[in-house]
CSV table of C-alpha atoms in Angstrom, one decimal:
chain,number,residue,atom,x,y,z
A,1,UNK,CA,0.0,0.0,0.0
A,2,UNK,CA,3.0,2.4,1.0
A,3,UNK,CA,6.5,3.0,0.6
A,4,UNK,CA,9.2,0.6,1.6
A,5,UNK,CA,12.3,2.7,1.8
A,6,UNK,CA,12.9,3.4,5.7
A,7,UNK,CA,14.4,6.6,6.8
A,8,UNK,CA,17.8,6.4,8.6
A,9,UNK,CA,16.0,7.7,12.1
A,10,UNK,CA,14.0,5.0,12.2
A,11,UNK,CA,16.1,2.9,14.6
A,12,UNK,CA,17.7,5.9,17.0
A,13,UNK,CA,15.9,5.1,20.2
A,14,UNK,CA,13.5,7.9,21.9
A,15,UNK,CA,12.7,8.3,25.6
A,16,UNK,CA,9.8,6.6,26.5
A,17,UNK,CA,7.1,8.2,29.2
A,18,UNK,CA,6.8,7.1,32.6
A,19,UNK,CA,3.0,6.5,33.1
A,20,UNK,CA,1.2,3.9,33.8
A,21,UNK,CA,0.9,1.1,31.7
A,22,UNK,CA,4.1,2.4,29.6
A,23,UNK,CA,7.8,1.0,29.8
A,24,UNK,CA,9.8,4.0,31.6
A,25,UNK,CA,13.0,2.2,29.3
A,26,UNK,CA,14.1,3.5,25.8
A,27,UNK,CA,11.7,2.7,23.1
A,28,UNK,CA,13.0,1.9,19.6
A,29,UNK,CA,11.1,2.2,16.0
A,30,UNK,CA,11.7,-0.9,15.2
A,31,UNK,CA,11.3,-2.8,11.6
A,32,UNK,CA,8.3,-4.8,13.2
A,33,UNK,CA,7.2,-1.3,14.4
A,34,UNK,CA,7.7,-0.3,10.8
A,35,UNK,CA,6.0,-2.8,9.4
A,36,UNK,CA,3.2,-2.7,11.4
A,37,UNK,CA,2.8,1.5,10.5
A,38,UNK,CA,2.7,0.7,7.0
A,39,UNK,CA,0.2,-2.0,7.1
A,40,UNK,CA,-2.6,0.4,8.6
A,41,UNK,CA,-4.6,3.4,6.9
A,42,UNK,CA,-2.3,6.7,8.6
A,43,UNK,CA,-4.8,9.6,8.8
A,44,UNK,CA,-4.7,12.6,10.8
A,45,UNK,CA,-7.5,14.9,11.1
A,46,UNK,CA,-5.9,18.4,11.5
A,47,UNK,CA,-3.5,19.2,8.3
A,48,UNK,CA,-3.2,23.3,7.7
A,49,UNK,CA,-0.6,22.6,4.8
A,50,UNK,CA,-3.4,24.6,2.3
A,51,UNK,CA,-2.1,27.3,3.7
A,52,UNK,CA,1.2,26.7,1.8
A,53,UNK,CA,-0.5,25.7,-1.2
A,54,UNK,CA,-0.2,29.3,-3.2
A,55,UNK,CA,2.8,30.2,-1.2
A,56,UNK,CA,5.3,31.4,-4.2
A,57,UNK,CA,7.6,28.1,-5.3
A,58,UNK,CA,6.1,26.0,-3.1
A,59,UNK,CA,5.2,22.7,-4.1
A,60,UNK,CA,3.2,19.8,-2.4
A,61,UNK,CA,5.4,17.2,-4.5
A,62,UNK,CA,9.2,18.7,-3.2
A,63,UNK,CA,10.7,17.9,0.0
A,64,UNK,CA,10.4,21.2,2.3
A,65,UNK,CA,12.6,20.0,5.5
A,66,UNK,CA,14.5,23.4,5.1
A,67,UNK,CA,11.2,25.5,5.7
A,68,UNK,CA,11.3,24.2,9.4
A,69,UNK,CA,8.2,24.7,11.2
A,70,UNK,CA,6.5,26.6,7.9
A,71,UNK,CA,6.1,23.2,6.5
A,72,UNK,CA,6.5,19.9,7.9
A,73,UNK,CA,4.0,18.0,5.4
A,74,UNK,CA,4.4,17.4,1.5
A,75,UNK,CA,4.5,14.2,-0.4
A,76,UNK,CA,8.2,13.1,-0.5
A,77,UNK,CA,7.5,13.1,3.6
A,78,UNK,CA,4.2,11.5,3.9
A,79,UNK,CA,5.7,8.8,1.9
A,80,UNK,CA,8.7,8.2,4.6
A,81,UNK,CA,6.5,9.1,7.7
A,82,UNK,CA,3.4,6.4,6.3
A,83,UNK,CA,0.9,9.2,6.6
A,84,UNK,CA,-1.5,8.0,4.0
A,85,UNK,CA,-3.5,11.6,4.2
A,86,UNK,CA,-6.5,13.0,5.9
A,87,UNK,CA,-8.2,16.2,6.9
A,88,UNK,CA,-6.7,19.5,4.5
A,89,UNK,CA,-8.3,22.0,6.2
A,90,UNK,CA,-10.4,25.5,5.4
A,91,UNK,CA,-8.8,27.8,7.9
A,92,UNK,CA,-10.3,31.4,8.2
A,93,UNK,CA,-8.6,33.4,10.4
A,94,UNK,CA,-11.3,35.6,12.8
A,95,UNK,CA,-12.1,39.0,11.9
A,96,UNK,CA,-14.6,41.7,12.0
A,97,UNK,CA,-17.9,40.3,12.3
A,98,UNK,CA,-20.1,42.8,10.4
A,99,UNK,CA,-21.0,42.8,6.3
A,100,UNK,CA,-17.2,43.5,5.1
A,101,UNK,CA,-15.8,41.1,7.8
A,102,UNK,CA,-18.2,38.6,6.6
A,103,UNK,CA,-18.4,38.6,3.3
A,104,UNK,CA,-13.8,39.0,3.5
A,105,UNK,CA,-14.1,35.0,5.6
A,106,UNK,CA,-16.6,34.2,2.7
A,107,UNK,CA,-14.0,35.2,0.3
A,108,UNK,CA,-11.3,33.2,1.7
A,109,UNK,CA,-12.8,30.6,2.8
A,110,UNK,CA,-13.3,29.8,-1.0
A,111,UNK,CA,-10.3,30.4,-2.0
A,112,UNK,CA,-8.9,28.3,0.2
A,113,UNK,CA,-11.3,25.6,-1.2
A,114,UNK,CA,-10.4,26.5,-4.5
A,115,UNK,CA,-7.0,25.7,-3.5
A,116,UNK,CA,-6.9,22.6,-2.3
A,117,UNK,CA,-9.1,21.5,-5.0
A,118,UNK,CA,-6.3,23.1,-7.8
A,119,UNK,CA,-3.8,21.0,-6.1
A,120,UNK,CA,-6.3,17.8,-6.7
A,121,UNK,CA,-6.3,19.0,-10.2
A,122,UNK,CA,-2.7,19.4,-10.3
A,123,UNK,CA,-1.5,16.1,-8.9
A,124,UNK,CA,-4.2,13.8,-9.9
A,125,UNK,CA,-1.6,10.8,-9.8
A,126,UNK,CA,-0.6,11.2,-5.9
A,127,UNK,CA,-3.7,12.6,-4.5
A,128,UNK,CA,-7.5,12.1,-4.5
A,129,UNK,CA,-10.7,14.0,-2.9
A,130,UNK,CA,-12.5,11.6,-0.3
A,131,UNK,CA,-16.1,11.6,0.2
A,132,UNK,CA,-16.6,8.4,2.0
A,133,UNK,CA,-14.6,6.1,4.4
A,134,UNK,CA,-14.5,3.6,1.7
A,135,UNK,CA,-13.0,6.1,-0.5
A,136,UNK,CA,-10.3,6.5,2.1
A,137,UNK,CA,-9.2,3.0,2.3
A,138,UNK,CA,-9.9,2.4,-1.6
A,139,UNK,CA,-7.6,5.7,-2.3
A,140,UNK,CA,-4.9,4.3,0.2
A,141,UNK,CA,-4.7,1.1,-1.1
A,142,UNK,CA,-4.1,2.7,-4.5
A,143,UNK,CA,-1.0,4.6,-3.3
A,144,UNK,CA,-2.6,8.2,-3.6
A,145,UNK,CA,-2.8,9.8,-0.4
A,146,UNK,CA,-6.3,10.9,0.8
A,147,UNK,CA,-7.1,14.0,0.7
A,148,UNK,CA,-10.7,14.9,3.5
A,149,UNK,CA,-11.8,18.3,3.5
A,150,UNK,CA,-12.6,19.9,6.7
A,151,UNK,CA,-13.2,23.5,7.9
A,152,UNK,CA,-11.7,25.2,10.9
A,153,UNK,CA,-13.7,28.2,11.9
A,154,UNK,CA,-17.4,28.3,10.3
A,155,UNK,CA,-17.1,32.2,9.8
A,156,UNK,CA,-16.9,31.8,6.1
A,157,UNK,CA,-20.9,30.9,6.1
A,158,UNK,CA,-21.3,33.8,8.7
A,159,UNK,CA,-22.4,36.1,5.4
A,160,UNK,CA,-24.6,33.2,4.3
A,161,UNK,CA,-25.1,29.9,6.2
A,162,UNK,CA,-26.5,28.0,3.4
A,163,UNK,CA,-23.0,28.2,1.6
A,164,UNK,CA,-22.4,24.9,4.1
A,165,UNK,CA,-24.5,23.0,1.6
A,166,UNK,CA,-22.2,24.4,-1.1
A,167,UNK,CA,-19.3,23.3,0.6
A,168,UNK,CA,-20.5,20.0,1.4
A,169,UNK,CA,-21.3,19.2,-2.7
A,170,UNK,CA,-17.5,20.3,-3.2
A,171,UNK,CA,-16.4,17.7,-0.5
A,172,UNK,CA,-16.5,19.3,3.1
A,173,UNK,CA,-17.1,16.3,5.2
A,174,UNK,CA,-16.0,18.2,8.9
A,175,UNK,CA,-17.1,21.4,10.3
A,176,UNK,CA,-15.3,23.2,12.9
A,177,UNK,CA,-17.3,26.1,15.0
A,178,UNK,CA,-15.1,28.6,15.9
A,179,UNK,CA,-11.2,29.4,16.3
A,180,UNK,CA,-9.4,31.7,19.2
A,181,UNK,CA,-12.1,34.3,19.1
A,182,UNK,CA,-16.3,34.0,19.6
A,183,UNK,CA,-18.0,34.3,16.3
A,184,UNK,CA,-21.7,34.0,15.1
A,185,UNK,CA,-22.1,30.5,15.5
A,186,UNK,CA,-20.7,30.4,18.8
A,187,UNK,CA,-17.9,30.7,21.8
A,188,UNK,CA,-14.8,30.0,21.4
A,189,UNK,CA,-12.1,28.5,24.3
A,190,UNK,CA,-9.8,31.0,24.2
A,191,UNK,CA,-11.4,34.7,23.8
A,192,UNK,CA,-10.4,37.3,26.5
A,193,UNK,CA,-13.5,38.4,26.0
A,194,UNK,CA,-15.0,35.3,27.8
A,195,UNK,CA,-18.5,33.8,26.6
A,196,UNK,CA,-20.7,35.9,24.3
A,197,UNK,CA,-23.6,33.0,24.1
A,198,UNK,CA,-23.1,31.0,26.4
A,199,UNK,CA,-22.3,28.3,24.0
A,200,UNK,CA,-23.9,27.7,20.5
A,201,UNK,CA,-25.5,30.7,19.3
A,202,UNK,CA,-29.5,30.3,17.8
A,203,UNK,CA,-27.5,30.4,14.1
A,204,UNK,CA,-25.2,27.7,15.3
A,205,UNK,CA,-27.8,25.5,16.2
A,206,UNK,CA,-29.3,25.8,13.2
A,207,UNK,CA,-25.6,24.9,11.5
A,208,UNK,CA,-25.5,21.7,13.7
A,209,UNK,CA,-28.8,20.5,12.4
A,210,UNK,CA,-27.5,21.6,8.5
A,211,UNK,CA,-24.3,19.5,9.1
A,212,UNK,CA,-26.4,16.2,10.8
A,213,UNK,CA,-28.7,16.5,7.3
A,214,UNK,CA,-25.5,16.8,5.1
A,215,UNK,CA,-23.7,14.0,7.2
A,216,UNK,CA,-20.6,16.4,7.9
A,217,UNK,CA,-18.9,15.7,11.1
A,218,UNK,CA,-18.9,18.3,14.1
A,219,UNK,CA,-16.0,19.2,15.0
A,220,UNK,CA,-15.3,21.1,18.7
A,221,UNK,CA,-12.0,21.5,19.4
A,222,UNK,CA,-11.2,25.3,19.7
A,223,UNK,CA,-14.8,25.6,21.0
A,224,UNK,CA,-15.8,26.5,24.5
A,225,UNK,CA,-16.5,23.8,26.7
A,226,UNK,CA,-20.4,24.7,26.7
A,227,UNK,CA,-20.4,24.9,23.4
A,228,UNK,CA,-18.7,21.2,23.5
A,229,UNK,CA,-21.5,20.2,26.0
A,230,UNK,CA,-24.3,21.1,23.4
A,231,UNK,CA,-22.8,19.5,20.2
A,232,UNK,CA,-22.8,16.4,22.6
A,233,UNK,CA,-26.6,16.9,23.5
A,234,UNK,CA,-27.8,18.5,20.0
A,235,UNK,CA,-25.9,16.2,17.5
A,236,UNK,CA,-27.8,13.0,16.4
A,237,UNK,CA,-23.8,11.6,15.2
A,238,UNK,CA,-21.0,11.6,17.2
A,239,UNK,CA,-18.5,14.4,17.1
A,240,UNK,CA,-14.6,14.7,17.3
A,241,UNK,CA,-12.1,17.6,19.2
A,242,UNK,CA,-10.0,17.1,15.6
A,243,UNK,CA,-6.8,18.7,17.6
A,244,UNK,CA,-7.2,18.2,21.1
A,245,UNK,CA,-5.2,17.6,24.0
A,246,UNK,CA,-5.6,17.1,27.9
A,247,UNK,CA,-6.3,19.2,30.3
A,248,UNK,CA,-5.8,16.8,33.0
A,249,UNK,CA,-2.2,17.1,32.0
A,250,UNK,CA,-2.0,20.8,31.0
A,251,UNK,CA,-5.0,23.1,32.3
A,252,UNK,CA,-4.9,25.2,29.7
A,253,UNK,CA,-8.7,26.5,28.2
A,254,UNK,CA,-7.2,24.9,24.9
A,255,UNK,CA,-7.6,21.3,26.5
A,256,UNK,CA,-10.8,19.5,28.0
A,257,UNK,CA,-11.1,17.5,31.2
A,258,UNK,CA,-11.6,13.9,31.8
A,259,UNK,CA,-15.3,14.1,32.6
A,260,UNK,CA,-16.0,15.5,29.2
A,261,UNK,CA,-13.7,12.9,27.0
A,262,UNK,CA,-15.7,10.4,29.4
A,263,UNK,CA,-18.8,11.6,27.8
A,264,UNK,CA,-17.3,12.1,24.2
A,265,UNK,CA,-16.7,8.4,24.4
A,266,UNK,CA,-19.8,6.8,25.6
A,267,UNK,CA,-21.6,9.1,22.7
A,268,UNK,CA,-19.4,7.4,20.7
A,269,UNK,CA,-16.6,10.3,19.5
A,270,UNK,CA,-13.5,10.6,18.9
A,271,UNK,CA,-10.9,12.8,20.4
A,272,UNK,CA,-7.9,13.3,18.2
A,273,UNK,CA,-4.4,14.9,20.2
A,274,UNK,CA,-2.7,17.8,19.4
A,275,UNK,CA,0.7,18.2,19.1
A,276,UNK,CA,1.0,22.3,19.6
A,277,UNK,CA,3.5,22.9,22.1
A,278,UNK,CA,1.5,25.5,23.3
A,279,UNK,CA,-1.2,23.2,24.8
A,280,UNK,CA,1.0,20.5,25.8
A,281,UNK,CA,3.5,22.6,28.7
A,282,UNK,CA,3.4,25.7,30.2
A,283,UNK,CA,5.4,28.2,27.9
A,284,UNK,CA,5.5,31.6,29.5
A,285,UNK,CA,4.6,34.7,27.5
A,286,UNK,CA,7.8,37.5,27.4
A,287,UNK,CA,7.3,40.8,27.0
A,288,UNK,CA,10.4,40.9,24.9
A,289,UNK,CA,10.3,38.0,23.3
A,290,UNK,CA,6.8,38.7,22.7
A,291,UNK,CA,7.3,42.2,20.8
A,292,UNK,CA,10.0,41.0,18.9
A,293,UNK,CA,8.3,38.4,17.6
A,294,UNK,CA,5.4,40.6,16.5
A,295,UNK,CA,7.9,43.2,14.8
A,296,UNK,CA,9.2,39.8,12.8
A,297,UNK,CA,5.7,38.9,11.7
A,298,UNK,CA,4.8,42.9,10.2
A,299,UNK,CA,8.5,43.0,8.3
A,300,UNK,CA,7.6,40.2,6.6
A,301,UNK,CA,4.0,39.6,6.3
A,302,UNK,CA,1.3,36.6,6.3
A,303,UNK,CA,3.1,33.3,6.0
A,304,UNK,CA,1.5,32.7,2.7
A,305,UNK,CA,2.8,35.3,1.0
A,306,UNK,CA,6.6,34.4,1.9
A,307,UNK,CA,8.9,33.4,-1.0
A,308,UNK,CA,11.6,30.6,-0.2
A,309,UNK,CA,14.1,33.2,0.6
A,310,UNK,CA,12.3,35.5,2.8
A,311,UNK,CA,11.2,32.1,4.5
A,312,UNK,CA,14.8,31.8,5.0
A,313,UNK,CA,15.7,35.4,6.2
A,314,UNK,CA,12.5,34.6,8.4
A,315,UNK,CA,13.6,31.5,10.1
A,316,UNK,CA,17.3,33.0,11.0
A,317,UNK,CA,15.6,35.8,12.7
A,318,UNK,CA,13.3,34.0,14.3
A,319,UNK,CA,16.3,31.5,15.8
A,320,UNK,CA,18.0,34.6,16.9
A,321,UNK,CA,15.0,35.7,18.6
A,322,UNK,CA,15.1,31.8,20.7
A,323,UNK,CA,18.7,32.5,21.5
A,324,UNK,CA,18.0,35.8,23.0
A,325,UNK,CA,14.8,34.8,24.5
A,326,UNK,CA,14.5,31.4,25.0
A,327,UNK,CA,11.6,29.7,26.5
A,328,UNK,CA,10.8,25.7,27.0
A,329,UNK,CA,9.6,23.4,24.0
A,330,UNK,CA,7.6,20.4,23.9
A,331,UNK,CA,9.0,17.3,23.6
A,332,UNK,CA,7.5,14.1,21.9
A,333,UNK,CA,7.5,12.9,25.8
A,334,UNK,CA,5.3,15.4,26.5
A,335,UNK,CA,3.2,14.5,23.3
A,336,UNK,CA,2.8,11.2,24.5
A,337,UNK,CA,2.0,11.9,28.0
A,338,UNK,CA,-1.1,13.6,26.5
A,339,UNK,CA,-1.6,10.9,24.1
A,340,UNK,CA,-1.6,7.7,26.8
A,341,UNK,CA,-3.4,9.8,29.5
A,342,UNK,CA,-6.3,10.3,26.4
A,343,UNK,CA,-6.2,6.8,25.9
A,344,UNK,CA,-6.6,5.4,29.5
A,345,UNK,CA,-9.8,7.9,30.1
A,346,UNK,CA,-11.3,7.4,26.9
A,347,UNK,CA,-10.5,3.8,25.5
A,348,UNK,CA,-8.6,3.0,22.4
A,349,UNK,CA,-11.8,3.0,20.5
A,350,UNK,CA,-12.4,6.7,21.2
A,351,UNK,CA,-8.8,8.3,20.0
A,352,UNK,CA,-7.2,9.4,17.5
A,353,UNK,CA,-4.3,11.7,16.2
A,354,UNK,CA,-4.9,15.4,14.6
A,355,UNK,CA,-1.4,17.1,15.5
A,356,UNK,CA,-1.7,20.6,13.9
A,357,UNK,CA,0.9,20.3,11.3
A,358,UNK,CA,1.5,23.1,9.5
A,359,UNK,CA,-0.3,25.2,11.8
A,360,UNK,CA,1.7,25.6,14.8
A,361,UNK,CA,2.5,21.3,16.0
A,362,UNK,CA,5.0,19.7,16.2
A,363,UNK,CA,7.7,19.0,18.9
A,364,UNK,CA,11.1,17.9,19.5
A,365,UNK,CA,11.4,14.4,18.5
A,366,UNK,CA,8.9,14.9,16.0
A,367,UNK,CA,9.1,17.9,13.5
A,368,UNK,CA,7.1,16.4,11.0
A,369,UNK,CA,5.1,14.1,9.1
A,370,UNK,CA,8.4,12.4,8.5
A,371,UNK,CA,8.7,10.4,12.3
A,372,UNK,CA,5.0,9.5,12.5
A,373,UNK,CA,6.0,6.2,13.0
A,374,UNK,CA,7.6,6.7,16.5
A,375,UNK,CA,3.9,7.2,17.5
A,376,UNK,CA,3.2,3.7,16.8
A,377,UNK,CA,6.5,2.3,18.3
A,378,UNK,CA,5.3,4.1,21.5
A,379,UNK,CA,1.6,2.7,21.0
A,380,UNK,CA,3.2,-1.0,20.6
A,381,UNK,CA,5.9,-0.2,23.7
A,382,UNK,CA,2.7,0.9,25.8
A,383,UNK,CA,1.2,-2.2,25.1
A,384,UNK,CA,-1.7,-1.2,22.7
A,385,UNK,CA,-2.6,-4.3,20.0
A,386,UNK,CA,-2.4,-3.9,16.4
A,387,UNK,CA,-6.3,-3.6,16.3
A,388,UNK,CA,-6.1,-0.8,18.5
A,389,UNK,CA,-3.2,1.5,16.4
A,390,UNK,CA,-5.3,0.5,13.7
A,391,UNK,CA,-8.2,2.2,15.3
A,392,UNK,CA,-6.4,4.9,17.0
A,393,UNK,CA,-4.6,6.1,13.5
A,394,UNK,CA,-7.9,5.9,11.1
A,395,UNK,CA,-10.5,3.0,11.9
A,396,UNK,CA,-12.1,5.4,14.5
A,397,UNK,CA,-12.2,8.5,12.6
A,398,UNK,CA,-14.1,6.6,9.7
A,399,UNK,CA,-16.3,4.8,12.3
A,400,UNK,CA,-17.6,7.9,12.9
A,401,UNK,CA,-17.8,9.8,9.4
A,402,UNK,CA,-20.0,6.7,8.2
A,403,UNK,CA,-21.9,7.3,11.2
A,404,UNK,CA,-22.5,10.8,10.5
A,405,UNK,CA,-23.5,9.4,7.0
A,406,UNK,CA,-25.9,7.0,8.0
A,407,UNK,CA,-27.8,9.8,10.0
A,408,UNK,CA,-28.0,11.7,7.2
A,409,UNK,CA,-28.9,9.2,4.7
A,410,UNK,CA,-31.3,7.9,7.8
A,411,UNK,CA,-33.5,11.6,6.6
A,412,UNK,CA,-33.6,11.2,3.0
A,413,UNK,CA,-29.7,13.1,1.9
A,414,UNK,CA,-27.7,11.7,-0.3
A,415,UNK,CA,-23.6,11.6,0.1
């Protein structure tokens, strides 16, 4: 189904993490660990690489290790890390909520659309839309790489909700409610502003009903956790946190406690964990750092419109700004203490991985797509069967999209 060339990494032992249930020893990627990774269908459920996709030069079929944390998935890596595709997503960035605000996330958001679907058109021979689960594992088993459409942040159909339906005929099969800031549909986690409707707003309830009749999965992570505890109670499918980590481990607004992935899990969802370092330790905010780091981002611009060399110019800066200012970074320890903790509350039926790439995750030990399989060799070390990886890396996240499916065809849709 995949590659069979393994990277030279793939036999330098990692730490393992000391919790319960997993070997405190060193854990090694082994070539049964290998084998095992390329047997399964890899997805993850939180890609943000159609961000790059218009950046100048840049290509989804060249190697980009020398971009750094600007791009950590393309197709000469998915090949070597397994990572047989997923979720591209729709990311809108919040702004103004009146008509121009509005009707500027309309724009975008179908531009970015428009974008992904371009590099569809453009690379017909390595990728392929999904609509279906069984288009996933038909697609995988081809040796394209699956490409899901999700969005992240609904404020594109803030101007006019019944573009959802739109979306959905051009392959939108997960909806995400807000970002970092409230918008009309509904609270979000993290806005200083704190809650603005107490959860879903009367237009998001109407958007969760639209996306139960179109069969598109709910997705709450970056949500608050009201507006969590309504998808659970208003959704007739189960819903996923796409990028989500524990707050058990790190309290951090970000992250949701046990007694909700509890309650995810016996509504049958699926959690997926984030890799954002952010949400994973404590990393304190410095003034200095802080203001240097927003004078970087003005002198050069928005990430997509950075040419190779200014990315360049960009990441030297940037590395002098860590020197001067340094601060801690998450480790793939960390990542995995979220990961197992996840796992013991909610079951191995009930997780899965969504780890931000190319929109902020990654850690030490795992930069990008490249190393997913020391995931599995962790998974195997902590005593997790091959049923189970299976699960945790795809079976789950298609158990519930043709769930979502069913409900929907249940009313009369078609998918």
């Amino acid at each position: 189904m995949k590659r069979t060339m393994l990277p030279t990494w793939l036999c330098i032992p990692f730490a393992a993490v000391a919790l319960a249930g997993f070997p405190a020893e060193a854990a090694e990627v082994s070539p049964e660990a290998v084998q095992l990774h390329e047997r399964i269908l890899v997805l993850d459920t939180h890609l943000d690489t159609p961000a790059n996709l218009r950046r100048p030069g840049w290509s989804i079929a060249d190697r980009h290790d020398h971009d750094g944390a600007f791009s950590q998935v393309d197709l000469p890596r998915m090949r070597e890390g397994g990572l047989d595709g997923g979720f591209w997503v729709i990311y809108t960035g919040q702004g103004a909520r009146d008509a121009a605000g509005n009707r500027a996330a309309r724009d975008h958001g179908l531009q970015r659309l428009l974008a992904i679907r371009e590099m569809l058109a453009a690379h017909a021979g390595d990728f392929e839309l999904a609509l279906t689960a069984d288009d996933a594992e038909r697609i995988a088993a081809s040796g394209k790489r699956v490409v899901f459409l999700s969005m992240e942040n609904a404020s594109p159909l803030a101007a006019d909700p019944s573009l959802l339906s739109a979306y959905h005929q051009s392959g939108l099969r997960m909806l995400g409610i807000t970002h970092t800031l409230n918008n009309d549909f509904g609270d979000s986690s993290t806005d200083p502003k704190g809650a603005e409707w107490n959860g879903l707003s009367p237009a998001g309830r109407a958007l969760v009903a639209e996306a139960n009749r179109l069969g598109i999965v709910l997705d709450a992570s970056h949500a608050s956790d009201a507006v969590f505890d309504q998808l659970l109670t208003l959704s007739q499918a189960p819903i996923v946190l796409s990028h989500t980590s524990a707050d058990a481990i790190y309290d951090h607004p970000r992250n949701i406690d046990d007694e909700r992935i509890r309650r995810l899990a016996a509504k049958g969802g699926v959690i997926h964990v984030n890799a954002y370092g952010g949400y994973l330790i404590p990393v304190p905010k410095l003034a200095e750092r802080e203001a240097a780091l927003a004078a970087l981002s003005e002198k050069y611009g928005p990430d997509s419109g950075m040419n190779a060399a200014q990315i360049q110019a960009y990441l030297q800066e940037s590395e002098r700004i860590d020197r001067q200012y340094p601060v801690p970074r998450a480790s793939l320890d960390d990542y995995l203490r979220h990961l197992l903790h996840i796992l013991e509350i909610a079951g191995p039926e009930h997780v899965g991985i969504g780890a931000d790439w190319d929109g902020g995750g990654g850690v030490t030990g795992m930069e990008s797509v490249a190393e997913l399989p020391k995931i599995t060799a962790a998974l195997i070390a902590a005593g997790y069967s091959e049923t189970d990886i299976a699960n945790i890396w795809g079976g789950n996240l298609l158990r519930v999209l043709r769930q979502a499916q069913q409900v929907a065809g249940a009313a009369g849709d078609i998918k």
